[in-house]
GROMACS .gro file of C-alpha atoms in nm:
model
  447
    1MET     CA    1   7.366   0.427  15.093
    2SER     CA    2   7.462   0.154  14.850
    3HIS     CA    3   7.809   0.123  14.707
    4PRO     CA    4   7.896   0.163  14.339
    5THR     CA    5   7.867  -0.158  14.144
    6SER     CA    6   8.091  -0.272  13.864
    7GLN     CA    7   7.955  -0.415  13.540
    8PRO     CA    8   8.134  -0.514  13.217
    9GLU     CA    9   8.228  -0.213  13.012
   10ALA     CA   10   8.020  -0.151  12.703
   11PRO     CA   11   8.196  -0.020  12.394
   12VAL     CA   12   8.112   0.330  12.279
   13PRO     CA   13   7.873   0.284  11.986
   14GLU     CA   14   7.939   0.477  11.668
   15ALA     CA   15   7.691   0.752  11.590
   16PRO     CA   16   7.408   0.610  11.380
   17ASP     CA   17   7.411   0.684  11.010
   18PRO     CA   18   7.121   0.927  10.957
   19LYS     CA   19   7.069   0.787  10.608
   20VAL     CA   20   7.000   0.433  10.727
   21PRO     CA   21   6.649   0.384  10.867
   22ALA     CA   22   6.590   0.144  11.152
   23PRO     CA   23   6.275  -0.038  11.258
   24GLU     CA   24   6.044   0.155  11.485
   25ALA     CA   25   6.033   0.030  11.843
   26PRO     CA   26   5.699  -0.108  11.965
   27ALA     CA   27   5.481   0.161  12.115
   28SER     CA   28   5.509   0.005  12.459
   29GLU     CA   29   5.888   0.026  12.449
   30ALA     CA   30   5.945   0.358  12.275
   31PRO     CA   31   6.087   0.605  12.525
   32VAL     CA   32   5.871   0.902  12.435
   33PHE     CA   33   5.819   1.208  12.649
   34GLU     CA   34   5.607   1.516  12.601
   35ALA     CA   35   5.774   1.858  12.598
   36PHE     CA   36   5.681   2.050  12.911
   37VAL     CA   37   5.802   2.399  12.817
   38PRO     CA   38   5.515   2.647  12.844
   39ALA     CA   39   5.410   2.827  12.528
   40ALA     CA   40   5.592   3.153  12.464
   41SER     CA   41   5.455   3.441  12.263
   42VAL     CA   42   5.583   3.647  11.974
   43PRO     CA   43   5.436   3.978  11.859
   44GLY     CA   44   5.110   3.956  11.667
   45ASP     CA   45   5.254   4.122  11.356
   46LEU     CA   46   5.475   3.883  11.163
   47GLY     CA   47   5.450   4.062  10.830
   48PRO     CA   48   5.747   4.132  10.599
   49GLU     CA   49   5.842   4.449  10.792
   50ALA     CA   50   5.809   4.298  11.139
   51LEU     CA   51   6.096   4.338  11.387
   52ILE     CA   52   6.064   4.095  11.677
   53PRO     CA   53   6.276   4.023  11.984
   54VAL     CA   54   6.477   3.701  11.979
   55PRO     CA   55   6.256   3.441  12.152
   56GLU     CA   56   6.371   3.368  12.505
   57VAL     CA   57   6.401   3.037  12.685
   58ALA     CA   58   6.137   2.983  12.952
   59PRO     CA   59   6.284   3.007  13.306
   60GLY     CA   60   6.384   2.674  13.456
   61THR     CA   61   6.422   2.497  13.120
   62ALA     CA   62   6.695   2.427  12.869
   63GLY     CA   63   6.476   2.538  12.580
   64PRO     CA   64   6.425   2.575  12.295
   65PRO     CA   65   6.179   2.868  12.315
   66CYS     CA   66   5.834   2.750  12.212
   67ALA     CA   67   5.784   3.074  12.016
   68TYR     CA   68   5.984   2.916  11.735
   69ALA     CA   69   5.691   2.686  11.656
   70ARG     CA   70   5.489   2.985  11.538
   71LEU     CA   71   5.785   3.132  11.352
   72ARG     CA   72   5.841   2.804  11.166
   73ALA     CA   73   5.475   2.803  11.062
   74GLU     CA   74   5.418   3.171  10.984
   75ALA     CA   75   5.751   3.356  10.951
   76PRO     CA   76   6.041   3.119  10.881
   77VAL     CA   77   6.259   3.418  10.789
   78VAL     CA   78   6.194   3.716  11.015
   79LYS     CA   79   6.396   4.017  11.124
   80ALA     CA   80   6.478   4.022  11.496
   81GLN     CA   81   6.652   4.261  11.730
   82LEU     CA   82   6.957   4.081  11.868
   83PRO     CA   83   7.079   4.118  12.228
   84ASN     CA   84   7.346   4.370  12.124
   85GLY     CA   85   7.086   4.596  11.961
   86GLU     CA   86   7.168   4.499  11.602
   87ALA     CA   87   6.912   4.342  11.369
   88GLY     CA   88   6.942   4.001  11.205
   89TRP     CA   89   6.730   3.755  11.006
   90LEU     CA   90   6.620   3.457  11.215
   91LEU     CA   91   6.594   3.125  11.031
   92SER     CA   92   6.381   2.873  11.219
   93ARG     CA   93   6.308   2.586  10.976
   94TYR     CA   94   6.532   2.282  10.949
   95GLU     CA   95   6.580   2.301  10.572
   96ASP     CA   96   6.675   2.670  10.583
   97VAL     CA   97   6.908   2.635  10.883
   98ARG     CA   98   7.091   2.342  10.727
   99ALA     CA   99   7.125   2.524  10.395
  100ALA     CA  100   7.246   2.846  10.560
  101PHE     CA  101   7.533   2.674  10.738
  102ALA     CA  102   7.655   2.533  10.406
  103ASP     CA  103   7.590   2.844  10.191
  104PRO     CA  104   7.919   3.007  10.080
  105ARG     CA  105   7.736   3.340  10.051
  106LEU     CA  106   7.692   3.342  10.430
  107VAL     CA  107   8.010   3.376  10.633
  108ARG     CA  108   8.076   3.399  11.003
  109PRO     CA  109   8.236   3.735  11.086
  110LEU     CA  110   8.527   3.782  11.320
  111LEU     CA  111   8.407   3.850  11.673
  112SER     CA  112   8.607   4.174  11.662
  113ALA     CA  113   8.459   4.279  11.326
  114TRP     CA  114   8.083   4.256  11.388
  115PRO     CA  115   7.897   4.477  11.408
  116PRO     CA  116   8.133   4.666  11.174
  117ARG     CA  117   8.301   4.979  11.306
  118GLU     CA  118   8.526   5.220  11.124
  119GLY     CA  119   8.796   5.472  11.205
  120GLU     CA  120   8.898   5.511  11.568
  121GLU     CA  121   8.614   5.286  11.679
  122ALA     CA  122   8.753   4.989  11.486
  123PRO     CA  123   8.918   4.744  11.730
  124PRO     CA  124   9.258   4.584  11.670
  125PRO     CA  125   9.238   4.275  11.448
  126CYS     CA  126   9.220   3.933  11.610
  127LEU     CA  127   9.296   3.584  11.487
  128PRO     CA  128   8.995   3.395  11.346
  129THR     CA  129   8.869   3.088  11.526
  130PHE     CA  130   8.799   2.780  11.316
  131LEU     CA  131   8.436   2.889  11.288
  132GLU     CA  132   8.538   3.220  11.130
  133MET     CA  133   8.803   3.098  10.886
  134THR     CA  134   8.699   3.108  10.522
  135GLY     CA  135   8.811   3.000  10.178
  136ALA     CA  136   9.145   2.834  10.108
  137HIS     CA  137   9.274   2.915  10.459
  138HIS     CA  138   8.989   2.725  10.622
  139GLU     CA  139   9.026   2.432  10.381
  140ARG     CA  140   9.397   2.397  10.459
  141VAL     CA  141   9.348   2.405  10.834
  142ARG     CA  142   9.048   2.173  10.821
  143ARG     CA  143   9.244   1.914  10.619
  144THR     CA  144   9.501   1.902  10.899
  145VAL     CA  145   9.277   1.918  11.205
  146LEU     CA  146   8.960   1.732  11.109
  147PRO     CA  147   9.120   1.384  11.083
  148MET     CA  148   9.247   1.423  11.440
  149PHE     CA  149   8.886   1.432  11.561
  150GLY     CA  150   8.758   1.135  11.361
  151ARG     CA  151   8.619   0.828  11.540
  152ARG     CA  152   8.926   0.613  11.477
  153GLN     CA  153   9.177   0.880  11.575
  154LEU     CA  154   8.987   0.949  11.898
  155ALA     CA  155   8.972   0.582  11.998
  156PHE     CA  156   9.273   0.632  12.226
  157MET     CA  157   9.061   0.866  12.441
  158GLU     CA  158   8.785   0.615  12.516
  159PRO     CA  159   8.961   0.429  12.802
  160ARG     CA  160   9.092   0.758  12.940
  161ILE     CA  161   8.747   0.917  12.947
  162ARG     CA  162   8.602   0.603  13.102
  163ALA     CA  163   8.871   0.601  13.373
  164THR     CA  164   8.821   0.971  13.446
  165ALA     CA  165   8.444   0.928  13.468
  166GLY     CA  166   8.488   0.635  13.705
  167GLU     CA  167   8.722   0.835  13.929
  168LEU     CA  168   8.471   1.120  13.947
  169VAL     CA  169   8.184   0.887  14.038
  170ASP     CA  170   8.397   0.723  14.308
  171ALA     CA  171   8.491   1.064  14.451
  172MET     CA  172   8.126   1.173  14.443
  173VAL     CA  173   8.018   0.864  14.636
  174ALA     CA  174   8.302   0.901  14.888
  175GLY     CA  175   8.212   1.265  14.954
  176ALA     CA  176   7.835   1.221  14.960
  177ASP     CA  177   7.659   1.410  15.236
  178GLY     CA  178   7.376   1.207  15.385
  179GLY     CA  179   7.358   0.985  15.081
  180THR     CA  180   7.314   1.270  14.833
  181ALA     CA  181   7.551   1.459  14.606
  182ASP     CA  182   7.547   1.733  14.342
  183LEU     CA  183   7.585   1.566  14.002
  184VAL     CA  184   7.678   1.897  13.835
  185ALA     CA  185   7.966   1.989  14.066
  186SER     CA  186   8.088   1.632  14.104
  187TYR     CA  187   8.048   1.499  13.751
  188ALA     CA  188   7.894   1.709  13.474
  189GLU     CA  189   8.124   2.006  13.538
  190PRO     CA  190   8.471   1.850  13.591
  191LEU     CA  191   8.447   1.575  13.327
  192PRO     CA  192   8.435   1.790  13.009
  193LEU     CA  193   8.726   2.009  13.122
  194ARG     CA  194   8.945   1.714  13.211
  195VAL     CA  195   8.866   1.546  12.879
  196LEU     CA  196   8.940   1.868  12.691
  197CYS     CA  197   9.268   1.920  12.874
  198GLU     CA  198   9.390   1.567  12.809
  199THR     CA  199   9.286   1.557  12.444
  200VAL     CA  200   9.401   1.903  12.340
  201GLY     CA  201   9.694   1.947  12.576
  202LEU     CA  202   9.565   2.228  12.797
  203PRO     CA  203   9.719   2.235  13.144
  204TYR     CA  204   9.440   2.167  13.393
  205GLU     CA  205   9.634   2.363  13.654
  206ASP     CA  206   9.609   2.676  13.433
  207ARG     CA  207   9.228   2.676  13.445
  208GLU     CA  208   9.211   2.991  13.657
  209SER     CA  209   9.399   3.169  13.379
  210TYR     CA  210   9.182   3.072  13.082
  211LEU     CA  211   8.837   2.983  13.216
  212PRO     CA  212   8.731   3.337  13.320
  213HIS     CA  213   8.796   3.465  12.968
  214THR     CA  214   8.623   3.165  12.812
  215LEU     CA  215   8.314   3.214  13.029
  216ALA     CA  216   8.309   3.587  12.952
  217LEU     CA  217   8.298   3.516  12.579
  218LEU     CA  218   8.020   3.259  12.614
  219GLY     CA  219   7.813   3.513  12.806
  220ALA     CA  220   7.901   3.789  12.563
  221SER     CA  221   7.541   3.902  12.506
  222GLY     CA  222   7.546   4.063  12.851
  223LEU     CA  223   7.882   4.236  12.805
  224SER     CA  224   7.994   4.551  12.628
  225MET     CA  225   8.197   4.509  12.309
  226GLN     CA  226   8.502   4.637  12.497
  227GLU     CA  227   8.463   4.364  12.758
  228VAL     CA  228   8.412   4.096  12.493
  229LEU     CA  229   8.720   4.201  12.300
  230ALA     CA  230   8.928   4.224  12.618
  231ALA     CA  231   8.836   3.863  12.700
  232LEU     CA  232   8.911   3.750  12.343
  233TYR     CA  233   9.252   3.917  12.332
  234ALA     CA  234   9.337   3.780  12.677
  235LEU     CA  235   9.245   3.428  12.564
  236GLN     CA  236   9.460   3.464  12.254
  237ASP     CA  237   9.747   3.592  12.467
  238TYR     CA  238   9.715   3.290  12.696
  239ALA     CA  239   9.713   3.053  12.397
  240GLY     CA  240  10.025   3.220  12.258
  241GLU     CA  241  10.204   3.195  12.591
  242LEU     CA  242  10.106   2.828  12.629
  243ILE     CA  243  10.242   2.748  12.285
  244SER     CA  244  10.568   2.930  12.363
  245ARG     CA  245  10.596   2.721  12.678
  246LYS     CA  246  10.544   2.399  12.484
  247GLU     CA  247  10.798   2.504  12.223
  248ARG     CA  248  11.050   2.569  12.498
  249ASP     CA  249  10.980   2.253  12.698
  250GLY     CA  250  10.908   2.015  12.409
  251ASP     CA  251  10.588   1.981  12.206
  252GLY     CA  252  10.452   1.668  12.372
  253ALA     CA  253  10.216   1.405  12.230
  254ASP     CA  254   9.891   1.598  12.277
  255TYR     CA  255   9.706   1.768  11.992
  256ILE     CA  256   9.870   2.107  12.047
  257GLY     CA  257  10.210   1.939  12.032
  258LEU     CA  258  10.120   1.745  11.718
  259LEU     CA  259   9.995   2.058  11.543
  260LEU     CA  260  10.306   2.254  11.641
  261ALA     CA  261  10.527   1.983  11.497
  262ARG     CA  262  10.329   1.992  11.171
  263ALA     CA  263  10.340   2.372  11.157
  264ARG     CA  264  10.721   2.360  11.149
  265ARG     CA  265  10.734   2.136  10.844
  266PRO     CA  266  10.841   2.311  10.522
  267ASP     CA  267  10.533   2.183  10.338
  268SER     CA  268  10.291   2.248  10.624
  269GLU     CA  269   9.938   2.371  10.553
  270ILE     CA  270   9.909   2.532  10.897
  271THR     CA  271  10.101   2.803  11.079
  272ARG     CA  272  10.181   2.877  11.441
  273ASP     CA  273   9.896   3.131  11.443
  274ASP     CA  274   9.660   2.854  11.333
  275VAL     CA  275   9.763   2.654  11.640
  276VAL     CA  276   9.681   2.958  11.857
  277SER     CA  277   9.340   2.969  11.687
  278PHE     CA  278   9.297   2.597  11.756
  279VAL     CA  279   9.348   2.649  12.130
  280VAL     CA  280   9.102   2.940  12.141
  281THR     CA  281   8.845   2.747  11.937
  282MET     CA  282   8.863   2.442  12.162
  283LEU     CA  283   8.814   2.653  12.473
  284MET     CA  284   8.522   2.849  12.329
  285ALA     CA  285   8.343   2.551  12.172
  286GLY     CA  286   8.447   2.253  12.382
  287TYR     CA  287   8.417   2.357  12.745
  288LYS     CA  288   8.107   2.526  12.879
  289THR     CA  289   7.875   2.400  12.605
  290ASN     CA  290   7.963   2.041  12.696
  291ILE     CA  291   7.918   2.107  13.068
  292GLN     CA  292   7.574   2.258  13.017
  293HIS     CA  293   7.457   1.995  12.771
  294THR     CA  294   7.581   1.709  12.989
  295GLY     CA  295   7.389   1.848  13.287
  296ASN     CA  296   7.075   1.895  13.079
  297ALA     CA  297   7.103   1.548  12.925
  298LEU     CA  298   7.145   1.381  13.264
  299LEU     CA  299   6.850   1.576  13.407
  300THR     CA  300   6.636   1.470  13.112
  301LEU     CA  301   6.720   1.104  13.175
  302LEU     CA  302   6.670   1.132  13.551
  303ASN     CA  303   6.326   1.278  13.486
  304HIS     CA  304   6.240   0.956  13.303
  305PRO     CA  305   6.359   0.666  13.520
  306GLU     CA  306   6.203   0.400  13.295
  307GLN     CA  307   6.418   0.517  13.007
  308LEU     CA  308   6.720   0.529  13.236
  309ARG     CA  309   6.650   0.166  13.324
  310THR     CA  310   6.634   0.078  12.954
  311LEU     CA  311   6.978   0.224  12.893
  312ARG     CA  312   7.119   0.055  13.202
  313GLU     CA  313   6.997  -0.283  13.078
  314ALA     CA  314   7.108  -0.223  12.718
  315PRO     CA  315   7.411   0.011  12.722
  316GLU     CA  316   7.475  -0.062  12.356
  317ARG     CA  317   7.175   0.162  12.281
  318THR     CA  318   7.340   0.464  12.439
  319GLY     CA  319   7.483   0.591  12.110
  320THR     CA  320   7.136   0.621  11.957
  321ALA     CA  321   7.007   0.782  12.278
  322VAL     CA  322   7.288   1.040  12.270
  323GLU     CA  323   7.190   1.146  11.917
  324GLU     CA  324   6.835   1.207  12.038
  325LEU     CA  325   6.959   1.399  12.342
  326LEU     CA  326   7.164   1.617  12.107
  327ARG     CA  327   6.854   1.684  11.898
  328TYR     CA  328   6.604   1.733  12.178
  329VAL     CA  329   6.814   1.923  12.433
  330PRO     CA  330   6.970   2.235  12.276
  331LEU     CA  331   7.347   2.212  12.272
  332MET     CA  332   7.333   2.586  12.308
  333ASN     CA  333   7.083   2.871  12.271
  334ALA     CA  334   7.344   3.131  12.183
  335ILE     CA  335   7.327   3.349  11.873
  336ASN     CA  336   7.501   3.212  11.562
  337ILE     CA  337   7.580   3.514  11.344
  338LEU     CA  338   7.639   3.476  10.971
  339VAL     CA  339   7.676   3.772  10.736
  340ALA     CA  340   7.552   3.781  10.377
  341THR     CA  341   7.825   3.862  10.124
  342GLU     CA  342   7.571   3.934   9.849
  343ASP     CA  343   7.201   4.004   9.811
  344LEU     CA  344   6.970   3.701   9.828
  345THR     CA  345   6.601   3.625   9.873
  346LEU     CA  346   6.458   3.359  10.105
  347HIS     CA  347   6.086   3.295  10.157
  348GLY     CA  348   6.011   3.631   9.999
  349GLN     CA  349   6.242   3.825  10.232
  350HIS     CA  350   6.515   4.029  10.063
  351ILE     CA  351   6.841   3.986  10.253
  352ARG     CA  352   7.099   4.246  10.157
  353ALA     CA  353   7.475   4.209  10.148
  354GLY     CA  354   7.605   4.289  10.496
  355ASP     CA  355   7.286   4.177  10.674
  356ALA     CA  356   7.322   3.937  10.966
  357VAL     CA  357   7.157   3.597  10.922
  358VAL     CA  358   7.091   3.387  11.232
  359PRO     CA  359   7.019   3.016  11.181
  360VAL     CA  360   6.870   2.860  11.496
  361PRO     CA  361   6.968   2.491  11.535
  362ALA     CA  362   6.752   2.448  11.847
  363SER     CA  363   6.445   2.542  11.642
  364ALA     CA  364   6.550   2.339  11.338
  365ASN     CA  365   6.581   2.029  11.554
  366ARG     CA  366   6.213   2.062  11.652
  367ASP     CA  367   6.084   2.112  11.298
  368PRO     CA  368   5.796   1.869  11.222
  369ALA     CA  369   5.893   1.880  10.854
  370ALA     CA  370   6.220   1.705  10.945
  371PHE     CA  371   6.133   1.496  11.254
  372ALA     CA  372   5.819   1.299  11.335
  373GLU     CA  373   5.661   1.431  11.654
  374PRO     CA  374   5.962   1.652  11.721
  375ASP     CA  375   5.850   1.767  12.067
  376ARG     CA  376   5.869   1.411  12.198
  377LEU     CA  377   6.195   1.266  12.325
  378ASP     CA  378   6.240   0.924  12.165
  379LEU     CA  379   6.569   0.757  12.261
  380THR     CA  380   6.521   0.502  11.982
  381ARG     CA  381   6.476   0.764  11.707
  382THR     CA  382   6.647   0.670  11.382
  383PRO     CA  383   6.737   0.821  11.146
  384ASN     CA  384   6.825   1.138  11.335
  385ALA     CA  385   6.997   1.394  11.112
  386HIS     CA  386   6.995   1.675  11.369
  387VAL     CA  387   7.198   1.994  11.325
  388ALA     CA  388   7.321   2.028  11.682
  389PHE     CA  389   7.677   2.053  11.545
  390GLY     CA  390   7.585   2.272  11.251
  391HIS     CA  391   7.631   2.154  10.894
  392GLY     CA  392   7.867   2.191  10.603
  393PRO     CA  393   8.230   2.306  10.606
  394HIS     CA  394   8.199   2.467  10.949
  395ALA     CA  395   8.029   2.176  11.124
  396CYS     CA  396   8.171   2.133  11.472
  397THR     CA  397   8.517   1.975  11.455
  398GLY     CA  398   8.479   1.814  11.797
  399GLY     CA  399   8.139   1.655  11.737
  400HIS     CA  400   8.266   1.298  11.770
  401LEU     CA  401   8.452   1.382  12.090
  402THR     CA  402   8.132   1.530  12.237
  403ARG     CA  403   7.938   1.217  12.138
  404MET     CA  404   8.201   0.989  12.291
  405GLN     CA  405   8.217   1.191  12.612
  406LEU     CA  406   7.839   1.198  12.668
  407THR     CA  407   7.800   0.830  12.579
  408ILE     CA  408   8.067   0.726  12.830
  409ALA     CA  409   7.938   0.968  13.095
  410ILE     CA  410   7.594   0.803  13.080
  411GLN     CA  411   7.727   0.447  13.065
  412VAL     CA  412   7.970   0.485  13.355
  413LEU     CA  413   7.712   0.657  13.573
  414LEU     CA  414   7.462   0.375  13.520
  415GLU     CA  415   7.727   0.103  13.562
  416ARG     CA  416   7.849   0.244  13.894
  417LEU     CA  417   7.522   0.378  14.032
  418PRO     CA  418   7.236   0.175  13.880
  419GLY     CA  419   6.985   0.312  14.130
  420ILE     CA  420   7.064   0.681  14.076
  421GLU     CA  421   6.767   0.918  14.096
  422LEU     CA  422   6.686   1.280  14.169
  423ALA     CA  423   6.700   1.364  14.539
  424VAL     CA  424   6.461   1.660  14.503
  425PRO     CA  425   6.154   1.733  14.290
  426ALA     CA  426   6.258   1.842  13.940
  427GLU     CA  427   6.064   2.166  13.970
  428SER     CA  428   6.272   2.274  14.273
  429ILE     CA  429   6.608   2.251  14.095
  430ASP     CA  430   6.803   2.578  14.070
  431TRP     CA  431   6.905   2.684  13.718
  432ASP     CA  432   7.206   2.875  13.588
  433GLU     CA  433   7.050   3.134  13.359
  434SER     CA  434   7.346   3.374  13.351
  435THR     CA  435   7.433   3.282  12.989
  436PRO     CA  436   7.235   3.158  12.687
  437LEU     CA  437   7.356   2.804  12.771
  438ARG     CA  438   7.077   2.735  13.022
  439ALA     CA  439   7.137   2.437  13.252
  440PRO     CA  440   7.083   2.320  13.612
  441ALA     CA  441   7.312   2.500  13.856
  442ARG     CA  442   7.287   2.200  14.090
  443LEU     CA  443   7.153   1.849  14.038
  444PRO     CA  444   7.101   1.674  14.376
  445VAL     CA  445   7.096   1.295  14.333
  446ARG     CA  446   7.090   0.985  14.549
  447TRP     CA  447   7.146   0.617  14.478
   0.00000   0.00000   0.00000
């Protein structure tokens, strides 16, 4: 077993501007890989009245389901039966998905309010997450929070993430069994949580209190509505208790502390409840999705050692590679529910007020109308205007933090362990398929 090596640190590149084209790499150098997901099927009838199941991810893959290729070509707007039994309109083309996220006529409902229930069946109200806030309320909160997650504001986290990643690699090497280790348990899983805790101000030692509820919500398609709401209310209760603790002990310099201090100002645009919503949003959007995507991204690179070598030799290219990994590997395969507030027509389909509309970013990011040869992974692809983080006013607040974290995770791994490779055949890797966020359950590596 070789020891980790140290190389000069490479700065985290800024995400490429999707509007600025770059020269194509020579064919011999372009890191291009063919998609290996087997073709999936959709029902033969894709007429205007068709009701199809939501396409499923093939076992042992991160997705996206190949059935979306046919939907993009033949039925870009089609009614599907969602996992909870409700019906919704699936949008599979890039242009439609991007437009839907920015359309003010389509709003994300409260988790406790969809599907709608009345009378005694109506659950108690819950606070909206940032994804569910609308109108002037959302604009006020976004004006306060969004600058905190800009590239310049997050610069203070770069050395901290790099140090944390280095510590995890060192611990993985020290605890290696027979020269092999599990990259998921040792690296891909602990890194996102530690980064989230340090950035936001979540106590790492409280993880047994909030993670079960977070994981329950991310796997909500397999739970009853009562179980989903119980997890949501418990997570909000935890966030409220954490904030009370910080108010009692002193706000601190983390993001929760900064937001609490702003909420107390007479002219503040946010309230204490908005800070509670911030905590819940960060846990729901910034934890498990980053773990799963990091594992999938690392597996994708390990499956292509020549491309891994290219990044090791030119770490300044990692930023461009990360954008392609975000496009090619679904950040998540979960259902994104929007609800129409008025009647509208799209591709001849009449969508009524109250109907659920489901844009599918994983399908949009493979649309040949938006990306040349979309089923090939090209780590030099520019421009790359993917919609992994959504689009419009509700685009993911933490997108830059996710980019920074994945960029550093790849760079540090290749700096410390330049010879890293899979220790088992890729087809023998066990997968976690318990939630829509499909990813390797274990990733045995050696170096």
